GROMACS .gro file of C-alpha atoms in nm:
model
  354
    1MET     CA    1  22.868   0.436  -7.607
    2SER     CA    2  22.703   0.418  -7.272
    3HIS     CA    3  22.414   0.170  -7.227
    4ASP     CA    4  22.283   0.340  -6.913
    5MET     CA    5  21.920   0.455  -6.927
    6SER     CA    6  21.751   0.688  -6.686
    7GLU     CA    7  21.449   0.562  -6.498
    8GLU     CA    8  21.223   0.829  -6.639
    9LYS     CA    9  21.256   0.674  -6.984
   10LEU     CA   10  21.139   0.330  -6.872
   11PRO     CA   11  20.788   0.218  -6.989
   12GLU     CA   12  20.640   0.221  -6.642
   13HIS     CA   13  20.711   0.589  -6.607
   14ARG     CA   14  20.632   0.725  -6.955
   15GLY     CA   15  20.410   0.623  -7.243
   16SER     CA   16  20.510   0.598  -7.608
   17GLU     CA   17  20.460   0.974  -7.650
   18GLY     CA   18  20.605   1.082  -7.321
   19HIS     CA   19  20.279   1.072  -7.124
   20GLU     CA   20  20.268   0.927  -6.779
   21VAL     CA   21  20.146   0.563  -6.753
   22ALA     CA   22  19.944   0.448  -6.453
   23VAL     CA   23  20.091   0.149  -6.272
   24HIS     CA   24  19.869  -0.083  -6.067
   25ASP     CA   25  19.995  -0.213  -5.738
   26ASP     CA   26  19.855  -0.562  -5.813
   27PRO     CA   27  19.884  -0.664  -6.182
   28PHE     CA   28  19.680  -0.981  -6.107
   29ALA     CA   29  19.384  -0.812  -5.944
   30ASP     CA   30  19.050  -0.984  -5.989
   31PRO     CA   31  18.857  -0.781  -6.248
   32GLY     CA   32  18.529  -0.930  -6.125
   33LEU     CA   33  18.240  -1.060  -6.332
   34PRO     CA   34  18.078  -0.853  -6.605
   35PRO     CA   35  17.724  -0.740  -6.535
   36HIS     CA   36  17.466  -1.003  -6.617
   37GLU     CA   37  17.268  -0.942  -6.936
   38VAL     CA   38  16.911  -1.067  -6.934
   39ARG     CA   39  16.813  -1.271  -7.240
   40ARG     CA   40  16.482  -1.230  -7.416
   41THR     CA   41  16.386  -1.590  -7.331
   42ASP     CA   42  16.433  -1.505  -6.963
   43ILE     CA   43  16.159  -1.242  -6.966
   44ASP     CA   44  15.936  -1.347  -7.258
   45GLU     CA   45  15.768  -1.687  -7.223
   46ARG     CA   46  15.663  -1.681  -7.587
   47ALA     CA   47  16.027  -1.648  -7.691
   48ALA     CA   48  16.115  -1.933  -7.453
   49ARG     CA   49  15.849  -2.157  -7.607
   50ARG     CA   50  15.972  -2.066  -7.955
   51ALA     CA   51  16.328  -2.163  -7.857
   52GLU     CA   52  16.193  -2.484  -7.708
   53ARG     CA   53  16.023  -2.572  -8.036
   54GLN     CA   54  16.343  -2.495  -8.227
   55VAL     CA   55  16.544  -2.729  -8.005
   56ALA     CA   56  16.277  -2.998  -8.030
   57LEU     CA   57  16.281  -2.960  -8.411
   58LEU     CA   58  16.658  -3.019  -8.417
   59PHE     CA   59  16.622  -3.333  -8.205
   60THR     CA   60  16.337  -3.454  -8.428
   61VAL     CA   61  16.546  -3.398  -8.741
   62SER     CA   62  16.821  -3.603  -8.573
   63MET     CA   63  16.578  -3.890  -8.521
   64LEU     CA   64  16.463  -3.873  -8.884
   65ALA     CA   65  16.825  -3.866  -9.005
   66THR     CA   66  16.907  -4.175  -8.799
   67ILE     CA   67  16.609  -4.355  -8.950
   68GLY     CA   68  16.733  -4.241  -9.291
   69PHE     CA   69  17.078  -4.381  -9.212
   70ILE     CA   70  16.927  -4.724  -9.140
   71ALA     CA   71  16.701  -4.707  -9.446
   72SER     CA   72  17.000  -4.626  -9.669
   73TYR     CA   73  17.142  -4.971  -9.604
   74VAL     CA   74  16.825  -5.122  -9.750
   75VAL     CA   75  16.756  -4.878 -10.034
   76PHE     CA   76  17.097  -4.816 -10.193
   77PRO     CA   77  17.297  -5.096 -10.359
   78ILE     CA   78  17.657  -5.132 -10.246
   79ASP     CA   79  17.801  -5.093 -10.597
   80GLN     CA   80  17.582  -4.804 -10.722
   81ILE     CA   81  17.778  -4.498 -10.839
   82VAL     CA   82  17.601  -4.164 -10.901
   83PHE     CA   83  17.708  -3.814 -11.000
   84ILE     CA   84  17.648  -3.552 -10.731
   85TRP     CA   85  17.763  -3.195 -10.790
   86PRO     CA   86  18.016  -3.075 -10.676
   87PHE     CA   87  18.153  -3.406 -10.545
   88GLY     CA   88  18.154  -3.584 -10.880
   89HIS     CA   89  18.097  -3.959 -10.910
   90VAL     CA   90  18.054  -4.109 -10.565
   91SER     CA   91  17.900  -4.417 -10.408
   92SER     CA   92  17.533  -4.347 -10.344
   93LEU     CA   93  17.541  -4.567 -10.034
   94ASN     CA   94  17.845  -4.396  -9.881
   95PHE     CA   95  17.706  -4.050  -9.961
   96ALA     CA   96  17.370  -4.132  -9.804
   97LEU     CA   97  17.529  -4.284  -9.494
   98GLY     CA   98  17.766  -3.991  -9.443
   99THR     CA   99  17.496  -3.731  -9.496
  100THR     CA  100  17.235  -3.887  -9.269
  101LEU     CA  101  17.474  -3.978  -8.988
  102GLY     CA  102  17.638  -3.634  -9.002
  103ALA     CA  103  17.296  -3.466  -8.986
  104ALA     CA  104  17.190  -3.685  -8.692
  105LEU     CA  105  17.498  -3.600  -8.487
  106PHE     CA  106  17.501  -3.231  -8.587
  107CYS     CA  107  17.137  -3.179  -8.492
  108ILE     CA  108  17.191  -3.331  -8.147
  109GLY     CA  109  17.489  -3.103  -8.087
  110ALA     CA  110  17.317  -2.795  -8.230
  111GLY     CA  111  17.004  -2.864  -8.028
  112ALA     CA  112  17.202  -2.902  -7.706
  113VAL     CA  113  17.395  -2.578  -7.772
  114HIS     CA  114  17.077  -2.384  -7.857
  115TRP     CA  115  16.909  -2.521  -7.546
  116ALA     CA  116  17.198  -2.409  -7.328
  117ARG     CA  117  17.223  -2.060  -7.484
  118THR     CA  118  16.853  -1.977  -7.477
  119LEU     CA  119  16.679  -2.173  -7.203
  120MET     CA  120  16.930  -2.291  -6.944
  121SER     CA  121  17.042  -2.049  -6.676
  122ASP     CA  122  17.339  -1.837  -6.788
  123VAL     CA  123  17.410  -1.670  -6.455
  124GLU     CA  124  17.785  -1.684  -6.388
  125VAL     CA  125  17.872  -1.814  -6.044
  126ALA     CA  126  18.215  -1.779  -5.886
  127ASP     CA  127  18.319  -2.049  -5.645
  128GLU     CA  128  18.627  -2.077  -5.428
  129ARG     CA  129  18.878  -2.352  -5.488
  130HIS     CA  130  18.856  -2.639  -5.244
  131PRO     CA  131  19.061  -2.945  -5.156
  132ILE     CA  132  19.027  -3.256  -5.370
  133GLU     CA  133  18.861  -3.455  -5.097
  134ALA     CA  134  18.505  -3.343  -5.051
  135PRO     CA  135  18.366  -3.310  -4.701
  136GLU     CA  136  18.005  -3.386  -4.627
  137ASP     CA  137  17.886  -3.028  -4.660
  138VAL     CA  138  18.049  -2.998  -5.005
  139ARG     CA  139  17.883  -3.315  -5.127
  140ALA     CA  140  17.553  -3.182  -5.003
  141LYS     CA  141  17.619  -2.856  -5.187
  142VAL     CA  142  17.702  -3.042  -5.510
  143ILE     CA  143  17.378  -3.235  -5.490
  144SER     CA  144  17.192  -2.916  -5.418
  145ASP     CA  145  17.359  -2.739  -5.712
  146PHE     CA  146  17.281  -3.032  -5.940
  147LYS     CA  147  16.915  -3.024  -5.845
  148ALA     CA  148  16.909  -2.649  -5.895
  149GLY     CA  149  17.073  -2.685  -6.235
  150ALA     CA  150  16.828  -2.954  -6.337
  151GLU     CA  151  16.542  -2.730  -6.229
  152GLU     CA  152  16.682  -2.428  -6.415
  153SER     CA  153  16.742  -2.633  -6.733
  154GLY     CA  154  16.376  -2.717  -6.750
  155PHE     CA  155  16.453  -3.084  -6.814
  156GLY     CA  156  16.173  -3.201  -6.589
  157ARG     CA  157  15.933  -2.919  -6.666
  158ARG     CA  158  15.972  -2.903  -7.045
  159LYS     CA  159  15.854  -3.250  -7.147
  160LEU     CA  160  15.878  -3.183  -7.522
  161LEU     CA  161  16.250  -3.110  -7.497
  162ARG     CA  162  16.314  -3.403  -7.267
  163ASN     CA  163  16.128  -3.657  -7.480
  164THR     CA  164  16.278  -3.548  -7.813
  165LEU     CA  165  16.630  -3.545  -7.664
  166ILE     CA  166  16.584  -3.895  -7.522
  167GLY     CA  167  16.445  -4.013  -7.856
  168SER     CA  168  16.735  -3.875  -8.060
  169MET     CA  169  16.998  -4.010  -7.820
  170ALA     CA  170  16.829  -4.352  -7.812
  171LEU     CA  171  16.818  -4.385  -8.192
  172VAL     CA  172  17.174  -4.275  -8.272
  173PRO     CA  173  17.340  -4.594  -8.131
  174LEU     CA  174  17.129  -4.799  -8.373
  175SER     CA  175  17.358  -4.668  -8.648
  176GLY     CA  176  17.640  -4.873  -8.500
  177VAL     CA  177  17.423  -5.184  -8.490
  178VAL     CA  178  17.343  -5.152  -8.859
  179LEU     CA  179  17.714  -5.124  -8.940
  180LEU     CA  180  17.750  -5.488  -8.837
  181ARG     CA  181  17.616  -5.571  -9.182
  182ASP     CA  182  17.957  -5.479  -9.326
  183LEU     CA  183  18.101  -5.783  -9.151
  184GLY     CA  184  17.942  -5.982  -9.433
  185PRO     CA  185  17.646  -6.218  -9.454
  186LEU     CA  186  17.615  -6.492  -9.197
  187PRO     CA  187  17.782  -6.807  -9.332
  188GLY     CA  188  17.499  -7.037  -9.233
  189LYS     CA  189  17.586  -7.391  -9.348
  190LYS     CA  190  17.778  -7.283  -9.659
  191LEU     CA  191  18.119  -7.346  -9.503
  192GLU     CA  192  18.025  -7.700  -9.402
  193HIS     CA  193  17.946  -7.829  -9.752
  194THR     CA  194  18.101  -7.828 -10.100
  195GLY     CA  195  17.987  -7.917 -10.450
  196TRP     CA  196  18.039  -8.282 -10.362
  197ASP     CA  197  17.744  -8.259 -10.123
  198ALA     CA  198  17.510  -8.337 -10.413
  199ALA     CA  199  17.667  -8.684 -10.449
  200THR     CA  200  17.475  -8.981 -10.307
  201PRO     CA  201  17.522  -9.359 -10.340
  202ALA     CA  202  17.228  -9.359 -10.583
  203LYS     CA  203  17.351  -9.054 -10.780
  204PRO     CA  204  17.729  -9.038 -10.746
  205ILE     CA  205  17.949  -8.769 -10.903
  206LYS     CA  206  18.241  -8.866 -11.127
  207LEU     CA  207  18.592  -8.738 -11.054
  208VAL     CA  208  18.737  -8.570 -11.363
  209SER     CA  209  19.094  -8.464 -11.430
  210MET     CA  210  19.171  -8.102 -11.348
  211ASN     CA  211  19.373  -8.075 -11.672
  212THR     CA  212  19.172  -8.273 -11.930
  213ASP     CA  213  18.815  -8.265 -11.791
  214GLU     CA  214  18.801  -8.638 -11.864
  215PRO     CA  215  18.670  -8.893 -11.609
  216LEU     CA  216  18.946  -9.056 -11.402
  217LYS     CA  217  18.974  -9.433 -11.386
  218ALA     CA  218  19.144  -9.625 -11.108
  219GLU     CA  219  19.431  -9.725 -11.339
  220ASP     CA  220  19.500  -9.356 -11.411
  221VAL     CA  221  19.626  -9.313 -11.054
  222THR     CA  222  19.953  -9.498 -11.010
  223VAL     CA  223  20.145  -9.563 -10.690
  224GLY     CA  224  20.359  -9.262 -10.602
  225SER     CA  225  20.168  -9.018 -10.821
  226LEU     CA  226  19.956  -8.720 -10.722
  227VAL     CA  227  19.654  -8.642 -10.942
  228PHE     CA  228  19.426  -8.340 -10.912
  229ALA     CA  229  19.053  -8.376 -10.974
  230LYS     CA  230  18.724  -8.186 -10.959
  231PRO     CA  231  18.353  -8.275 -10.981
  232GLN     CA  232  18.216  -8.361 -11.321
  233GLY     CA  233  18.029  -8.069 -11.474
  234LEU     CA  234  18.241  -7.801 -11.310
  235SER     CA  235  18.436  -7.614 -11.579
  236GLU     CA  236  18.604  -7.278 -11.604
  237ALA     CA  237  18.307  -7.158 -11.809
  238SER     CA  238  18.072  -7.237 -11.521
  239GLU     CA  239  17.927  -6.945 -11.326
  240GLY     CA  240  18.101  -6.908 -10.992
  241PHE     CA  241  18.381  -7.145 -11.094
  242GLN     CA  242  18.649  -6.978 -10.881
  243GLN     CA  243  18.434  -6.991 -10.567
  244ALA     CA  244  18.340  -7.354 -10.631
  245ILE     CA  245  18.687  -7.486 -10.712
  246ALA     CA  246  18.823  -7.317 -10.399
  247LYS     CA  247  18.632  -7.582 -10.201
  248ASP     CA  248  18.584  -7.869 -10.446
  249ALA     CA  249  18.947  -7.926 -10.554
  250VAL     CA  250  19.066  -8.282 -10.477
  251MET     CA  251  19.404  -8.453 -10.484
  252LEU     CA  252  19.426  -8.828 -10.543
  253VAL     CA  253  19.714  -9.041 -10.423
  254ARG     CA  254  19.764  -9.416 -10.445
  255ILE     CA  255  19.933  -9.593 -10.156
  256ALA     CA  256  19.985  -9.963 -10.109
  257PRO     CA  257  19.692 -10.073  -9.887
  258GLU     CA  258  19.928 -10.230  -9.632
  259ASP     CA  259  20.104  -9.892  -9.592
  260ILE     CA  260  19.786  -9.707  -9.497
  261LYS     CA  261  19.794  -9.671  -9.119
  262ASP     CA  262  19.446  -9.525  -9.060
  263ARG     CA  263  19.172  -9.787  -9.110
  264PRO     CA  264  18.876  -9.543  -9.156
  265SER     CA  265  19.082  -9.356  -9.415
  266ARG     CA  266  19.159  -9.680  -9.601
  267GLU     CA  267  18.790  -9.774  -9.605
  268MET     CA  268  18.696  -9.437  -9.757
  269GLY     CA  269  18.932  -9.502 -10.048
  270PHE     CA  270  18.938  -9.762 -10.325
  271ASP     CA  271  19.222 -10.014 -10.364
  272GLY     CA  272  19.471  -9.779 -10.199
  273ILE     CA  273  19.347  -9.468 -10.385
  274LEU     CA  274  19.269  -9.190 -10.137
  275ALA     CA  275  19.096  -8.860 -10.218
  276PHE     CA  276  19.177  -8.560  -9.996
  277SER     CA  277  19.093  -8.192 -10.014
  278LYS     CA  278  19.360  -7.988 -10.190
  279ILE     CA  279  19.289  -7.689  -9.962
  280CYS     CA  280  19.518  -7.645  -9.661
  281THR     CA  281  19.337  -7.623  -9.328
  282HIS     CA  282  19.559  -7.335  -9.213
  283VAL     CA  283  19.471  -7.039  -9.437
  284GLY     CA  284  19.338  -7.215  -9.747
  285CYS     CA  285  19.645  -7.237  -9.972
  286PRO     CA  286  19.642  -7.507 -10.244
  287ILE     CA  287  19.862  -7.806 -10.159
  288SER     CA  288  20.073  -7.949 -10.439
  289LEU     CA  289  20.403  -8.085 -10.300
  290TYR     CA  290  20.406  -8.463 -10.247
  291GLU     CA  291  20.684  -8.688 -10.116
  292GLN     CA  292  20.604  -9.043 -10.229
  293GLN     CA  293  20.845  -9.226  -9.995
  294THR     CA  294  20.694  -9.080  -9.676
  295HIS     CA  295  20.345  -9.011  -9.819
  296HIS     CA  296  20.369  -8.655  -9.687
  297VAL     CA  297  20.222  -8.351  -9.861
  298LEU     CA  298  20.353  -8.001  -9.791
  299CYS     CA  299  20.169  -7.670  -9.812
  300PRO     CA  300  20.404  -7.425  -9.987
  301CYS     CA  301  20.269  -7.121  -9.802
  302HIS     CA  302  20.352  -7.199  -9.437
  303GLN     CA  303  20.498  -7.549  -9.454
  304SER     CA  304  20.209  -7.734  -9.291
  305THR     CA  305  20.278  -8.104  -9.349
  306PHE     CA  306  20.017  -8.381  -9.363
  307ASP     CA  307  20.065  -8.759  -9.357
  308LEU     CA  308  19.828  -8.902  -9.620
  309SER     CA  309  19.895  -9.257  -9.502
  310ASP     CA  310  19.761  -9.168  -9.158
  311GLY     CA  311  19.434  -8.991  -9.235
  312ALA     CA  312  19.617  -8.676  -9.354
  313ARG     CA  313  19.686  -8.575  -8.995
  314VAL     CA  314  19.907  -8.271  -8.931
  315ILE     CA  315  20.265  -8.364  -8.844
  316PHE     CA  316  20.421  -8.020  -8.877
  317GLY     CA  317  20.324  -7.658  -8.919
  318PRO     CA  318  20.041  -7.426  -8.813
  319ALA     CA  319  19.746  -7.616  -8.964
  320GLY     CA  320  19.494  -7.716  -8.699
  321HIS     CA  321  19.304  -8.000  -8.865
  322PRO     CA  322  19.371  -8.299  -9.092
  323LEU     CA  323  19.279  -8.264  -9.457
  324PRO     CA  324  18.915  -8.363  -9.518
  325GLN     CA  325  18.872  -8.688  -9.711
  326LEU     CA  326  18.625  -8.781  -9.983
  327LYS     CA  327  18.470  -9.128  -9.993
  328ILE     CA  328  18.523  -9.281 -10.338
  329LYS     CA  329  18.468  -9.603 -10.531
  330THR     CA  330  18.433  -9.703 -10.897
  331ASP     CA  331  18.132  -9.744 -11.122
  332ALA     CA  332  18.065 -10.019 -11.374
  333ASP     CA  333  18.298  -9.853 -11.626
  334GLY     CA  334  18.585  -9.827 -11.378
  335ASN     CA  335  18.550  -9.451 -11.333
  336LEU     CA  336  18.625  -9.307 -10.990
  337ILE     CA  337  18.310  -9.166 -10.831
  338ALA     CA  338  18.223  -8.989 -10.506
  339THR     CA  339  17.919  -9.096 -10.306
  340GLY     CA  340  17.907  -8.803 -10.063
  341ASP     CA  341  18.071  -8.486  -9.938
  342PHE     CA  342  18.400  -8.453  -9.750
  343ASN     CA  343  18.402  -8.598  -9.400
  344ALA     CA  344  18.483  -8.254  -9.252
  345PRO     CA  345  18.450  -7.886  -9.354
  346VAL     CA  346  18.708  -7.784  -9.611
  347GLY     CA  347  18.968  -7.513  -9.554
  348PRO     CA  348  19.069  -7.301  -9.255
  349SER     CA  349  18.902  -7.322  -8.916
  350TYR     CA  350  18.619  -7.088  -8.821
  351TRP     CA  351  18.446  -7.035  -8.490
  352GLU     CA  352  18.118  -7.211  -8.587
  353ARG     CA  353  18.307  -7.526  -8.688
  354ALA     CA  354  18.213  -7.825  -8.476
   0.00000   0.00000   0.00000
């Protein structure tokens, strides 16, 4: 079979039904611009004012929605769940925030689009391509075109549009400022103090065993042992127990007084008994591994090691501070008591820490 085809059967010579097809000499010829269609707002000032009010209404709704977004943070509780058809059970706060912020942004966009389609000049202008670098006459032309565009947009002449646009654009960024609340409440002085802060020389707090809830006496802590304690009155039935014990937990160790290298640390203890925070100063893990020959304690999470005979200073690992120490003594019955808070904030470092 021959694959030759005569030229008269090619598409440029005949149509699908055998009719002749016109062929242009230049397939990329410039078709030109369509004729300009005059809009109603171009010839009717009442229609232009009506469009202006519509745009201003959209910008005003945006401002009200932004105010509603901010008010939602105050009005709706974080944990409130409500049923909203057809979404089902949703967080009232999240629904209010999403709705108001979406409305604020949508109304700004819709107002800008409606402004451009009804009031700004829609005359199409063709311009020749030019080199990237702009000569002086081009820069002058750009400035002239910008001024002409600003004049045609009515930004300076239509004060209602200008003021409502500026108002809506100025209020929207406030939504981001309010979101800073999700970073949590400011810590204030809460990180600097623990439950031991209520102890004073006149009203000391007894140290009780973590296991038995019984007061600890000096003879209960033997050389080489590690005993865990908490403030008297703090039990698992107490409200906020987990939050309190995360800062109040204490470990007691007894070292021969002559083996204690740090003098201030020795003076804060009683007869070689030293009380340190059980909370690692790296990321807050509980410390429980004690080596009695070296007097070192090891955090099991990241292997931070502290020398309890030398003020619990860090000798290895990522922890940045020594373990805070609690000043202790005994009362008339021989019970170990604390007369004040730890000598430093408990737990990991934070940027407000002195």
